[in-house]
Short mmCIF file of C-alpha atoms in Angstrom, two decimals:
data_model
loop_
_atom_site.label_atom_id
_atom_site.label_comp_id
_atom_site.label_asym_id
_atom_site.label_seq_id
_atom_site.Cartn_x
_atom_site.Cartn_y
_atom_site.Cartn_z
CA UNK A 930 0.00 0.00 0.00
CA UNK A 931 1.23 3.50 -0.88
CA UNK A 932 2.05 5.56 2.24
CA UNK A 933 0.11 8.58 1.05
CA UNK A 934 -2.99 6.49 0.49
CA UNK A 935 -3.13 6.28 4.30
CA UNK A 936 -1.94 9.74 5.35
CA UNK A 937 -2.55 13.14 3.69
CA UNK A 938 0.13 14.54 1.41
CA UNK A 939 0.72 17.56 3.65
CA UNK A 940 0.84 15.50 6.86
CA UNK A 941 4.54 16.20 7.56
CA UNK A 942 4.39 19.85 6.48
CA UNK A 943 4.10 21.05 10.09
CA UNK A 944 7.47 19.43 10.91
CA UNK A 945 9.22 21.33 8.12
CA UNK A 946 7.61 24.75 8.56
CA UNK A 947 9.16 27.80 10.22
CA UNK A 948 7.20 27.03 13.41
CA UNK A 949 8.28 23.36 13.51
CA UNK A 950 9.72 23.48 17.06
CA UNK A 951 6.52 25.02 18.41
CA UNK A 952 4.39 22.48 16.51
CA UNK A 953 6.51 19.61 17.86
CA UNK A 954 5.98 20.78 21.45
CA UNK A 955 2.25 21.16 20.76
CA UNK A 956 2.14 17.58 19.46
CA UNK A 957 3.81 16.35 22.64
CA UNK A 958 1.09 18.17 24.63
CA UNK A 959 -1.53 16.37 22.53
CA UNK A 960 0.24 13.03 23.03
CA UNK A 961 0.31 13.53 26.81
CA UNK A 962 -3.39 14.41 26.85
CA UNK A 963 -4.14 11.30 24.77
CA UNK A 964 -2.36 9.12 27.35
CA UNK A 965 -4.49 10.38 30.26
CA UNK A 966 -7.83 11.32 28.69
CA UNK A 967 -10.28 9.24 26.68
CA UNK A 968 -11.90 12.35 25.18
CA UNK A 969 -9.69 15.43 24.79
CA UNK A 970 -11.88 18.51 25.11
CA UNK A 971 -10.97 21.35 22.78
CA UNK A 972 -11.11 23.96 25.52
CA UNK A 973 -8.69 22.04 27.74
CA UNK A 974 -6.22 21.61 24.91
CA UNK A 975 -6.44 25.30 23.94
CA UNK A 976 -5.70 26.23 27.57
CA UNK A 977 -2.65 23.96 27.55
CA UNK A 978 -1.44 25.56 24.29
CA UNK A 979 -1.81 29.04 25.77
CA UNK A 980 0.50 28.02 28.62
CA UNK A 981 2.98 26.68 26.05
CA UNK A 982 2.85 29.87 23.99
CA UNK A 983 3.83 32.21 26.80
CA UNK A 984 7.17 33.80 25.92
CA UNK A 985 7.17 31.87 22.61
CA UNK A 986 6.98 33.51 19.19
CA UNK A 987 4.66 32.36 16.38
CA UNK A 988 5.30 33.35 12.77
CA UNK A 989 2.27 33.70 10.54
CA UNK A 990 1.97 30.92 7.94
CA UNK A 991 0.91 31.69 4.37
CA UNK A 992 -2.58 30.22 4.73
CA UNK A 993 -3.30 31.32 8.32
CA UNK A 994 -6.55 33.27 8.68
CA UNK A 995 -5.77 35.89 11.28
CA UNK A 996 -8.76 37.62 12.84
CA UNK A 997 -8.81 41.36 13.22
CA UNK A 998 -7.30 42.57 16.46
CA UNK A 999 -3.90 40.94 16.25
CA UNK A 1000 -2.52 37.64 17.49
CA UNK A 1001 -3.49 37.02 21.08
CA UNK A 1002 -2.32 33.85 22.84
CA UNK A 1003 -5.77 32.32 22.37
CA UNK A 1004 -5.71 33.17 18.65
CA UNK A 1005 -2.25 31.62 18.24
CA UNK A 1006 -3.44 28.44 20.01
CA UNK A 1007 -6.42 28.14 17.67
CA UNK A 1008 -4.17 28.71 14.63
CA UNK A 1009 -2.01 25.79 15.77
CA UNK A 1010 -5.06 23.56 16.24
CA UNK A 1011 -6.40 24.57 12.83
CA UNK A 1012 -3.03 23.70 11.32
CA UNK A 1013 -3.22 20.20 12.87
CA UNK A 1014 -6.74 19.73 11.47
CA UNK A 1015 -5.72 20.90 7.98
CA UNK A 1016 -2.65 18.62 7.91
CA UNK A 1017 -4.70 15.57 8.91
CA UNK A 1018 -3.37 15.02 12.43
CA UNK A 1019 -6.65 15.44 14.32
CA UNK A 1020 -10.40 15.84 13.76
CA UNK A 1021 -12.84 18.01 15.70
CA UNK A 1022 -16.21 16.56 16.64
CA UNK A 1023 -18.88 16.70 19.33
CA UNK A 1024 -19.60 14.12 22.00
CA UNK A 1025 -22.79 12.17 21.44
CA UNK A 1026 -25.81 13.98 22.89
CA UNK A 1027 -23.89 17.10 23.94
CA UNK A 1028 -22.35 20.33 22.66
CA UNK A 1029 -18.90 19.53 24.07
CA UNK A 1030 -16.31 19.75 21.30
CA UNK A 1031 -13.47 17.20 21.49
CA UNK A 1032 -10.27 16.56 19.56
CA UNK A 1033 -9.82 13.08 18.08
CA UNK A 1034 -6.28 12.16 16.92
CA UNK A 1035 -6.25 9.99 13.81
CA UNK A 1036 -4.92 6.44 14.10
CA UNK A 1037 -1.74 7.00 12.08
CA UNK A 1038 -1.13 10.31 13.91
CA UNK A 1039 -1.14 8.47 17.25
CA UNK A 1040 1.63 6.17 16.01
CA UNK A 1041 3.72 9.07 14.70
CA UNK A 1042 3.31 11.01 17.95
CA UNK A 1043 4.51 7.94 19.86
CA UNK A 1044 7.55 7.78 17.56
CA UNK A 1045 8.34 11.47 18.13
CA UNK A 1046 7.99 10.92 21.87
CA UNK A 1047 10.39 7.94 21.78
CA UNK A 1048 12.95 9.95 19.78
CA UNK A 1049 13.01 12.68 22.39
CA UNK A 1050 12.88 10.32 25.38
CA UNK A 1051 16.06 8.89 26.93
CA UNK A 1052 14.48 6.64 29.54
CA UNK A 1053 16.08 3.30 30.42
CA UNK A 1054 15.15 0.38 28.16
CA UNK A 1055 14.08 -2.65 30.15
CA UNK A 1056 15.91 -5.45 28.34
CA UNK A 1057 15.97 -7.70 31.38
CA UNK A 1058 12.23 -7.29 32.09
CA UNK A 1059 11.43 -8.30 28.49
CA UNK A 1060 13.36 -11.56 28.90
CA UNK A 1061 11.86 -12.31 32.31
CA UNK A 1062 8.35 -11.53 31.08
CA UNK A 1063 8.83 -13.94 28.18
CA UNK A 1064 10.07 -16.70 30.49
CA UNK A 1065 7.42 -16.22 33.18
CA UNK A 1066 4.55 -16.17 30.66
CA UNK A 1067 5.72 -19.37 28.93
CA UNK A 1068 6.40 -21.15 32.24
CA UNK A 1069 3.00 -20.21 33.70
CA UNK A 1070 1.23 -21.47 30.56
CA UNK A 1071 3.21 -24.71 30.54
CA UNK A 1072 2.77 -25.55 34.23
CA UNK A 1073 -0.57 -24.06 35.27
CA UNK A 1074 -2.50 -22.68 32.28
CA UNK A 1075 -1.86 -25.03 29.31
CA UNK A 1076 -4.98 -23.75 27.49
CA UNK A 1077 -3.31 -20.30 27.28
CA UNK A 1078 -0.05 -21.47 25.71
CA UNK A 1079 -1.06 -19.82 22.41
CA UNK A 1080 -1.39 -16.40 24.06
CA UNK A 1081 1.94 -16.98 25.86
CA UNK A 1082 3.69 -17.71 22.54
CA UNK A 1083 2.18 -14.62 20.88
CA UNK A 1084 3.27 -12.45 23.81
CA UNK A 1085 6.73 -14.08 23.84
CA UNK A 1086 7.24 -13.28 20.16
CA UNK A 1087 6.21 -9.64 20.69
CA UNK A 1088 8.65 -9.30 23.61
CA UNK A 1089 11.40 -11.00 21.60
CA UNK A 1090 10.92 -8.64 18.65
CA UNK A 1091 11.07 -5.65 20.99
CA UNK A 1092 14.19 -7.05 22.68
CA UNK A 1093 16.01 -7.43 19.35
CA UNK A 1094 14.87 -3.96 18.27
CA UNK A 1095 16.16 -2.31 21.45
CA UNK A 1096 19.49 -4.18 21.38
CA UNK A 1097 20.10 -3.22 17.75
CA UNK A 1098 19.17 0.38 18.54
CA UNK A 1099 21.72 0.35 21.36
CA UNK A 1100 24.37 -1.09 18.99
CA UNK A 1101 23.81 1.60 16.36
CA UNK A 1102 23.60 4.25 19.08
CA UNK A 1103 27.17 3.41 20.08
CA UNK A 1104 28.16 3.71 16.41
CA UNK A 1105 26.72 7.24 16.47
CA UNK A 1106 29.09 8.17 19.30
CA UNK A 1107 31.97 6.70 17.27
CA UNK A 1108 31.11 9.01 14.37
CA UNK A 1109 31.12 11.98 16.76
CA UNK A 1110 34.75 11.27 17.70
CA UNK A 1111 35.83 11.77 14.10
CA UNK A 1112 34.05 15.11 13.78
CA UNK A 1113 35.19 16.77 17.02
CA UNK A 1114 38.48 18.60 17.50
CA UNK A 1115 37.64 20.36 20.76
CA UNK A 1116 38.85 18.34 23.74
CA UNK A 1117 36.09 19.82 25.92
CA UNK A 1118 33.42 18.48 23.56
CA UNK A 1119 35.08 15.05 23.58
CA UNK A 1120 35.17 15.04 27.38
CA UNK A 1121 31.51 16.03 27.59
CA UNK A 1122 30.44 13.33 25.11
CA UNK A 1123 32.45 10.65 26.86
CA UNK A 1124 31.90 11.39 30.55
CA UNK A 1125 28.45 12.97 30.44
CA UNK A 1126 26.44 11.60 27.53
CA UNK A 1127 28.02 8.21 26.77
CA UNK A 1128 28.71 7.34 30.42
CA UNK A 1129 25.05 7.99 31.20
CA UNK A 1130 24.06 5.72 28.30
CA UNK A 1131 26.41 2.98 29.49
CA UNK A 1132 25.26 3.23 33.13
CA UNK A 1133 21.58 3.12 32.24
CA UNK A 1134 21.56 0.59 29.40
CA UNK A 1135 24.82 -1.23 28.73
CA UNK A 1136 25.94 -2.16 32.25
CA UNK A 1137 22.55 -3.65 33.32
CA UNK A 1138 22.88 -6.13 30.42
CA UNK A 1139 26.26 -7.26 31.75
CA UNK A 1140 25.56 -7.13 35.49
CA UNK A 1141 21.94 -8.35 35.71
CA UNK A 1142 21.57 -12.03 34.88
CA UNK A 1143 18.06 -12.03 33.37
CA UNK A 1144 19.23 -12.15 29.76
CA UNK A 1145 21.68 -15.02 30.21
CA UNK A 1146 19.78 -16.78 33.00
CA UNK A 1147 16.55 -17.33 31.08
CA UNK A 1148 17.86 -17.93 27.54
CA UNK A 1149 18.17 -21.71 27.96
CA UNK A 1150 14.86 -22.22 29.88
CA UNK A 1151 12.96 -20.27 27.21
CA UNK A 1152 14.41 -22.47 24.45
CA UNK A 1153 13.60 -25.57 26.51
CA UNK A 1154 9.93 -24.60 26.96
CA UNK A 1155 9.48 -23.74 23.27
CA UNK A 1156 11.21 -26.93 22.11
CA UNK A 1157 9.09 -29.03 24.47
CA UNK A 1158 5.89 -27.43 23.17
CA UNK A 1159 6.85 -28.09 19.54
CA UNK A 1160 7.48 -31.76 20.35
CA UNK A 1161 4.11 -32.16 22.14
CA UNK A 1162 1.52 -32.92 19.44
CA UNK A 1163 -1.39 -32.64 21.88
CA UNK A 1164 -0.33 -29.18 23.04
CA UNK A 1165 0.22 -28.01 19.45
CA UNK A 1166 -3.30 -29.20 18.53
CA UNK A 1167 -4.76 -27.32 21.49
CA UNK A 1168 -2.85 -24.17 20.44
CA UNK A 1169 -4.24 -24.42 16.90
CA UNK A 1170 -7.80 -24.75 18.23
CA UNK A 1171 -7.24 -21.79 20.56
CA UNK A 1172 -5.97 -19.70 17.65
CA UNK A 1173 -9.07 -20.56 15.59
CA UNK A 1174 -11.36 -19.23 18.32
CA UNK A 1175 -9.86 -15.79 17.82
CA UNK A 1176 -10.91 -16.05 14.16
CA UNK A 1177 -7.53 -14.99 12.78
CA UNK A 1178 -7.11 -17.92 10.41
CA UNK A 1179 -9.06 -19.69 7.68
CA UNK A 1180 -7.93 -23.18 8.71
CA UNK A 1181 -6.05 -25.00 11.46
CA UNK A 1182 -3.22 -25.71 8.99
CA UNK A 1183 -2.69 -21.97 8.46
CA UNK A 1184 -2.81 -21.37 12.22
CA UNK A 1185 -0.28 -24.17 12.78
CA UNK A 1186 2.15 -22.71 10.23
CA UNK A 1187 2.09 -19.29 11.86
CA UNK A 1188 2.44 -20.73 15.38
CA UNK A 1189 5.45 -22.80 14.28
CA UNK A 1190 6.91 -19.72 12.58
CA UNK A 1191 6.57 -17.67 15.78
CA UNK A 1192 8.18 -20.39 17.88
CA UNK A 1193 11.05 -20.84 15.40
CA UNK A 1194 11.66 -17.08 15.50
CA UNK A 1195 11.90 -17.12 19.31
CA UNK A 1196 14.30 -20.09 19.21
CA UNK A 1197 16.50 -18.43 16.55
CA UNK A 1198 16.71 -15.15 18.48
CA UNK A 1199 17.61 -16.74 21.80
CA UNK A 1200 20.14 -18.93 20.00
CA UNK A 1201 21.91 -15.86 18.57
CA UNK A 1202 21.31 -13.45 21.46
CA UNK A 1203 24.77 -14.08 22.88
CA UNK A 1204 26.35 -13.09 19.54
CA UNK A 1205 24.37 -9.81 19.48
CA UNK A 1206 25.52 -8.92 23.00
CA UNK A 1207 29.11 -9.86 22.03
CA UNK A 1208 28.97 -7.41 19.09
CA UNK A 1209 27.71 -4.70 21.45
CA UNK A 1210 30.66 -5.51 23.74
CA UNK A 1211 33.10 -5.06 20.85
CA UNK A 1212 31.55 -1.76 19.81
CA UNK A 1213 31.57 -0.52 23.43
CA UNK A 1214 35.26 -1.45 23.85
CA UNK A 1215 36.14 0.13 20.51
CA UNK A 1216 34.40 3.39 21.41
CA UNK A 1217 36.02 3.55 24.84
CA UNK A 1218 39.51 3.03 23.39
CA UNK A 1219 39.09 5.51 20.51
CA UNK A 1220 37.51 8.14 22.75
CA UNK A 1221 40.30 7.98 25.34
CA UNK A 1222 42.96 8.02 22.59
CA UNK A 1223 41.35 11.09 20.96
CA UNK A 1224 41.16 12.92 24.30
CA UNK A 1225 44.80 12.13 25.09
CA UNK A 1226 45.92 13.23 21.63
CA UNK A 1227 44.13 16.56 21.72
CA UNK A 1228 45.20 17.27 25.31
CA UNK A 1229 48.89 16.60 24.61
CA UNK A 1230 49.47 17.63 21.00
CA UNK A 1231 47.86 21.07 21.26
CA UNK A 1232 49.93 22.10 24.30
CA UNK A 1233 53.35 21.65 22.68
CA UNK A 1234 55.15 23.84 20.18
CA UNK A 1235 55.27 20.93 17.76
CA UNK A 1236 51.52 20.42 18.05
CA UNK A 1237 50.82 24.09 17.42
CA UNK A 1238 53.11 24.06 14.37
CA UNK A 1239 51.29 21.01 13.04
CA UNK A 1240 47.93 22.77 13.47
CA UNK A 1241 49.29 25.87 11.76
CA UNK A 1242 50.67 23.93 8.80
CA UNK A 1243 47.42 21.97 8.48
CA UNK A 1244 45.51 25.24 8.36
CA UNK A 1245 47.88 26.58 5.70
CA UNK A 1246 47.50 23.41 3.58
CA UNK A 1247 43.70 23.56 3.83
CA UNK A 1248 43.46 27.25 2.84
CA UNK A 1249 43.06 28.39 -0.76
CA UNK A 1250 43.69 31.47 -2.87
CA UNK A 1251 43.92 34.82 -1.09
CA UNK A 1252 43.48 33.21 2.34
CA UNK A 1253 46.56 31.09 1.79
CA UNK A 1254 48.56 34.09 0.54
CA UNK A 1255 47.65 36.16 3.62
CA UNK A 1256 48.51 33.27 5.93
CA UNK A 1257 51.85 32.83 4.18
CA UNK A 1258 52.70 36.52 4.63
CA UNK A 1259 51.88 36.36 8.34
CA UNK A 1260 53.95 33.20 8.80
CA UNK A 1261 56.88 34.77 6.97
CA UNK A 1262 56.74 37.87 9.19
CA UNK A 1263 56.04 36.18 12.53
CA UNK A 1264 57.95 32.89 12.37
CA UNK A 1265 61.70 32.41 12.28
CA UNK A 1266 62.52 28.88 11.23
CA UNK A 1267 66.14 27.83 10.83
CA UNK A 1268 67.77 24.51 10.21
CA UNK A 1269 69.91 23.45 13.15
CA UNK A 1270 72.64 20.80 12.94
CA UNK A 1271 75.40 19.56 15.22
CA UNK A 1272 78.47 17.38 14.99
CA UNK A 1273 79.46 14.58 17.33
CA UNK A 1274 81.69 11.50 17.41
CA UNK A 1275 79.48 9.53 15.05
CA UNK A 1276 79.03 12.23 12.44
CA UNK A 1277 82.12 11.36 10.33
CA UNK A 1278 81.28 7.75 9.56
CA UNK A 1279 78.39 5.34 9.38
CA UNK A 1280 78.23 1.60 9.43
CA UNK A 1281 78.10 0.06 5.98
CA UNK A 1282 75.15 -2.27 5.70
CA UNK A 1283 75.44 -4.81 2.92
CA UNK A 1284 72.22 -5.67 1.27
CA UNK A 1285 71.14 -7.11 -1.99
CA UNK A 1286 68.13 -5.53 -3.56
CA UNK A 1287 66.42 -7.26 -6.45
CA UNK A 1288 63.66 -5.54 -8.33
CA UNK A 1289 61.51 -7.87 -10.34
CA UNK A 1290 57.96 -7.63 -11.52
CA UNK A 1291 55.55 -9.89 -9.64
CA UNK A 1292 54.18 -12.81 -11.56
CA UNK A 1293 50.76 -12.08 -12.94
CA UNK A 1294 48.02 -14.51 -12.03
CA UNK A 1295 45.56 -14.86 -14.86
CA UNK A 1296 41.86 -15.10 -14.18
CA UNK A 1297 41.86 -18.63 -15.60
CA UNK A 1298 44.46 -19.75 -13.03
CA UNK A 1299 42.29 -18.85 -10.06
CA UNK A 1300 40.06 -21.63 -8.82
CA UNK A 1301 36.54 -20.86 -7.74
CA UNK A 1302 35.39 -22.09 -4.34
CA UNK A 1303 33.29 -24.76 -6.04
CA UNK A 1304 36.20 -25.96 -8.18
CA UNK A 1305 38.58 -25.95 -5.19
CA UNK A 1306 36.11 -28.05 -3.21
CA UNK A 1307 35.81 -30.49 -6.12
CA UNK A 1308 39.61 -30.82 -6.36
CA UNK A 1309 39.87 -31.39 -2.61
CA UNK A 1310 37.26 -34.15 -2.73
CA UNK A 1311 39.10 -35.73 -5.68
CA UNK A 1312 42.42 -35.72 -3.81
CA UNK A 1313 40.82 -37.22 -0.70
CA UNK A 1314 39.24 -39.98 -2.76
CA UNK A 1315 42.44 -40.71 -4.72
CA UNK A 1316 44.60 -41.06 -1.57
CA UNK A 1317 42.06 -42.48 0.85
CA UNK A 1318 42.84 -45.18 3.39
CA UNK A 1319 41.13 -47.74 1.14
CA UNK A 1320 43.48 -46.85 -1.75
CA UNK A 1321 46.50 -47.15 0.57
CA UNK A 1322 45.43 -50.62 1.70
CA UNK A 1323 44.79 -51.74 -1.88
CA UNK A 1324 48.23 -50.47 -2.90
CA UNK A 1325 49.99 -52.26 -0.04
CA UNK A 1326 48.04 -55.48 -0.61
CA UNK A 1327 49.26 -55.46 -4.21
CA UNK A 1328 52.87 -54.96 -3.05
CA UNK A 1329 52.67 -57.70 -0.40
CA UNK A 1330 51.14 -60.26 -2.73
CA UNK A 1331 51.37 -63.61 -0.91
CA UNK A 1332 54.24 -62.47 1.29
CA UNK A 1333 53.99 -61.24 4.88
CA UNK A 1334 57.07 -58.98 4.73
CA UNK A 1335 58.01 -56.26 2.29
CA UNK A 1336 61.21 -54.17 1.94
CA UNK A 1337 61.36 -50.90 0.07
CA UNK A 1338 64.50 -52.16 -1.65
CA UNK A 1339 62.32 -54.36 -3.83
CA UNK A 1340 59.60 -51.78 -4.56
CA UNK A 1341 59.21 -50.21 -8.00
CA UNK A 1342 58.11 -46.54 -8.12
CA UNK A 1343 57.02 -45.74 -11.68
CA UNK A 1344 55.44 -42.34 -10.93
CA UNK A 1345 54.31 -39.66 -8.46
CA UNK A 1346 51.10 -41.48 -7.48
CA UNK A 1347 52.99 -44.59 -6.29
CA UNK A 1348 55.56 -42.42 -4.51
CA UNK A 1349 52.82 -40.57 -2.58
CA UNK A 1350 50.97 -43.80 -1.74
CA UNK A 1351 54.18 -45.38 -0.41
CA UNK A 1352 54.90 -42.38 1.84
CA UNK A 1353 51.30 -42.31 3.10
CA UNK A 1354 51.58 -46.05 3.84
CA UNK A 1355 54.62 -45.42 6.04
CA UNK A 1356 52.84 -42.56 7.83
CA UNK A 1357 49.59 -44.42 8.47
CA UNK A 1358 51.10 -47.83 9.23
CA UNK A 1359 50.01 -49.22 12.57
CA UNK A 1360 46.68 -47.37 12.66
CA UNK A 1361 43.56 -49.25 13.67
CA UNK A 1362 42.19 -49.46 10.12
CA UNK A 1363 45.44 -50.61 8.48
CA UNK A 1364 46.52 -54.26 8.18
CA UNK A 1365 50.27 -53.68 8.22
CA UNK A 1366 53.02 -52.12 10.34
CA UNK A 1367 56.39 -50.58 9.46
CA UNK A 1368 59.91 -50.73 10.86
CA UNK A 1369 62.42 -48.04 9.79
CA UNK A 1370 65.85 -49.03 8.55
CA UNK A 1371 69.14 -47.16 8.18
CA UNK A 1372 69.83 -45.03 5.13
CA UNK A 1373 67.78 -44.18 2.07
CA UNK A 1374 67.20 -45.44 -1.47
CA UNK A 1375 67.09 -43.72 -4.85
CA UNK A 1376 64.51 -45.44 -7.09
CA UNK A 1377 63.73 -43.91 -10.51
CA UNK A 1378 64.72 -40.48 -9.21
CA UNK A 1379 62.62 -40.76 -6.02
CA UNK A 1380 64.49 -40.77 -2.71
CA UNK A 1381 62.80 -42.87 -0.03
CA UNK A 1382 63.96 -44.19 3.37
CA UNK A 1383 64.77 -47.85 3.91
CA UNK A 1384 61.66 -49.42 5.42
CA UNK A 1385 60.37 -52.90 6.20
CA UNK A 1386 56.62 -53.48 6.15
CA UNK A 1387 55.02 -56.51 7.82
CA UNK A 1388 51.45 -57.70 7.40
CA UNK A 1389 49.25 -58.04 10.48
CA UNK A 1390 46.05 -59.99 10.74
CA UNK A 1391 42.51 -58.81 11.55
CA UNK A 1392 42.72 -55.22 10.21
CA UNK A 1393 39.46 -53.23 10.01
CA UNK A 1394 37.75 -52.37 6.76
CA UNK A 1395 39.05 -49.38 4.87
CA UNK A 1396 37.04 -46.18 4.73
CA UNK A 1397 36.72 -43.62 2.00
#
């Protein structure tokens, strides 16, 4: 569905107008009234807007209809309310059987106001309570209220989705502080961000994850309850029937698929929850290190003559045109820079270091020479099959023939394959699945250009079957 089939085209205009800050505060007033009142009376909301508008300026919009007599606080409040009505945030209507006018926020406007409230709110996120609520609901349904297991699973999935959302928001919030480090050059700003803003974030959100045991304590029990429910056909049938009574599905098969999908999602999340927290740990450690390094750098470098010269030269390199020319003139008049040298006992000689430097072009690797992952895997399987334990046994059985002893002095090695098989036979001799053992001799042999050690193989009885 197209977004603007649901909301008016000018819905967000109030958040981009010249009075956007005033409109945002007025929306928060409306959101607060919605939380505490079932019916928001127009007069009460106008009174609240008048209190907001004291010592606040309001600039006339292009389509505002200003009554004669100027803009009083009451007139400004009504202009704001009219703007909300025109942009599709609220409707004005009368209570049934009375002349009391009320303001009714539209459904999509309620969701957007909640989003704006969350963006401006820095309250602590209850990660641990989400995990405990999931566990307690599932355990209660399993032990005492089995007919409500369906509702427990639905609630567990909602809590799990919120848990993942909040943890990911925390992870990307730390990344936002990392980006701030790169943009700040003022050590005071870095200190404020680190010790005021980020420390407050860590104390309220990050440290409870690490110090309170709800997340790690209930991960395994939650997976155990869900797995047990999936394996209980009677309980799954009861959950499907319970879901049908809510009339959300056309058939029990459709209900069963969605229930299984919800339970698989919960299992997957609690299987990977440790990895998510580990990534947050890495990002937290990375921010702490980079922030402290940046603070130390700016506190030390800027207080030395060398640091000030570096800053001056950086400013000169970044300037252009007339600005650079003026800066050059000032540097030439104000700075005296001379080259200073000295002579000591090591100035008249230096140790000669012999080295051989060879400059050659690196060998080019053609695209045809590179093996794809699939081709490399195929080659690896081929090599394993060609030199498997079964092939080694077959090779040695052929060399033994009817004899029980074999010396490498009488072995013929016509090619690389036989050479490799003979060496692998010496390495794997005596293993449980081989039917021969080896005894090393003294010296080595040169057979058809292959150098091998002197070895004596002896056949042993009762060897296991070879494996591929």
